Amino acid sequence: MFNFLFLPSQYCVSKLTVLELLLKIAHHVGDDIILERLLPYILYLVNDPLPQVRAQALKILSQCLHLVRSMPRSDANIFPEYVLPSLSWLTQDQEVIVRIAYAENIASLAETALKFLEMAQLDFANQESNEDDDAPIQYQVNTCFSFKTFSSKLKMLFLHKF
């Protein structure tokens, strides 16, 4: 008689479990699978009616996109054309838990978007030099960069200027 009271929480637990499973799968599959197969499901759950699911989907989205190290050229504009428009409404979400999740993950998403932009710019530069057109865009971590070194050079430039 009162089974309908338990349905929303049951579905919520199932959806949260699916999100955790998608993250675990993302650790074991290629970048193209993350972008083409997992990302649409996660973004679908970002629009779920349950706030706990929306918040967790946003966290899982951030973590999954952070795992991507290369992308096909067809996905070069995935952030400005697909990811960011799907998330833009979350800043006005009525539920505090969703806005908190957005605030916690926006920096990570911005860094990942910058990584994707750098990969696209690198790809554009490589196309001009007529390199392989079918190769995926690879992300290369600059191991020589050090924030401490950058900060000290910035201070030296500032002091030198005045």
C-alpha positions in Angstrom: 0.0 0.0 0.0 2.8 2.5 0.8 5.3 1.1 -1.7 5.2 4.4 -3.7 6.9 6.2 -0.8 10.1 4.1 -1.3 10.4 4.4 -5.1 12.2 7.8 -5.3 14.9 6.8 -2.8 15.3 3.4 -4.4 15.8 5.0 -7.8 18.1 7.6 -6.2 20.4 4.8 -4.8 20.3 3.0 -8.1 21.3 6.2 -10.0 24.1 7.0 -7.5 25.4 3.4 -7.8 25.4 3.8 -11.6 27.4 7.0 -11.4 30.0 5.2 -9.2 30.2 2.4 -11.6 30.7 4.8 -14.5 33.6 6.3 -12.7 35.2 2.9 -12.1 34.7 2.0 -15.8 36.3 5.3 -16.8 39.5 4.2 -15.1 39.7 1.1 -17.3 38.6 2.3 -20.7 40.1 4.5 -23.4 39.6 8.2 -23.7 37.3 7.9 -26.7 35.0 5.6 -24.7 34.8 8.2 -21.9 34.0 11.0 -24.3 31.7 9.1 -26.6 29.9 6.6 -24.4 30.1 7.6 -20.7 29.9 11.4 -21.0 26.4 11.4 -22.5 25.0 9.3 -19.7 26.6 11.4 -17.0 25.4 14.6 -18.6 21.9 13.1 -18.8 22.0 12.4 -15.0 23.1 16.0 -14.4 19.6 16.9 -15.4 17.9 14.4 -13.1 15.0 15.5 -11.0 16.7 14.3 -7.8 19.2 16.8 -6.4 21.5 14.2 -4.9 21.9 12.6 -8.3 22.5 15.9 -10.0 25.2 16.8 -7.5 26.9 13.4 -7.7 26.7 13.4 -11.5 28.6 16.7 -11.5 31.3 15.3 -9.3 31.7 12.2 -11.5 31.7 14.3 -14.7 34.6 16.3 -13.4 36.5 13.2 -12.4 35.9 11.4 -15.6 36.9 14.3 -17.8 40.0 14.8 -15.8 41.1 11.2 -16.8 41.1 12.1 -20.5 44.6 12.5 -22.0 43.8 12.4 -25.7 40.8 13.1 -27.9 39.8 12.7 -31.5 39.7 15.9 -33.5 35.9 15.7 -33.8 35.8 16.3 -30.0 38.0 19.3 -29.9 35.1 21.6 -29.1 33.4 19.3 -26.6 33.6 21.8 -23.7 32.2 25.0 -25.4 29.6 23.1 -27.5 28.5 20.3 -25.2 29.7 20.2 -21.6 29.5 23.9 -20.5 26.0 24.6 -22.1 24.7 21.4 -20.3 26.0 22.8 -16.9 25.2 26.5 -17.3 21.8 26.3 -15.6 23.2 24.7 -12.4 24.3 28.0 -11.0 20.6 28.8 -10.5 19.6 25.4 -9.3 17.1 25.6 -6.4 18.8 22.9 -4.4 21.8 24.0 -2.3 23.5 20.6 -2.6 23.7 21.1 -6.4 25.1 24.6 -6.2 27.7 23.4 -3.6 28.7 20.5 -5.9 29.0 23.1 -8.8 31.2 25.4 -6.7 33.4 22.4 -5.6 33.9 21.2 -9.2 34.0 24.3 -11.4 37.8 24.9 -10.9 38.5 21.3 -11.9 36.2 21.6 -14.9 37.9 24.9 -15.9 41.4 23.3 -15.7 40.2 20.4 -17.8 38.6 22.7 -20.3 41.9 24.6 -20.5 43.7 21.2 -21.1 41.3 20.4 -23.9 41.8 23.9 -25.4 45.6 23.4 -25.3 45.2 20.1 -27.0 43.1 21.7 -29.7 45.6 24.5 -30.2 48.5 22.0 -30.4 46.5 20.0 -33.0 46.0 23.2 -35.0 49.7 23.9 -34.9 50.5 20.3 -35.9 48.0 20.5 -38.8 49.8 23.6 -40.2 53.1 21.6 -40.2 51.3 18.7 -42.1 51.6 16.1 -39.4 49.4 13.0 -39.3 45.7 14.0 -39.8 44.2 10.9 -38.2 46.2 10.8 -35.0 44.3 11.7 -31.8 45.3 14.9 -30.0 47.6 14.0 -27.1 47.9 16.0 -23.9 51.5 16.6 -23.0 52.3 17.6 -19.4 55.0 20.2 -19.1 57.2 18.6 -16.4 59.6 21.6 -16.5 57.0 24.0 -15.2 57.2 24.8 -11.6 54.9 27.2 -9.8 57.7 28.2 -7.5 59.9 29.1 -10.4 57.1 30.9 -12.2 56.3 32.9 -9.1 59.9 33.9 -8.5 60.3 35.0 -12.2 57.1 36.9 -12.0 58.3 38.7 -8.8 61.6 39.5 -10.5 59.8 41.0 -13.5 57.6 43.1 -11.3 60.6 44.4 -9.2 62.7 45.0 -12.4 59.9 47.1 -13.9 59.7 49.5 -10.9 
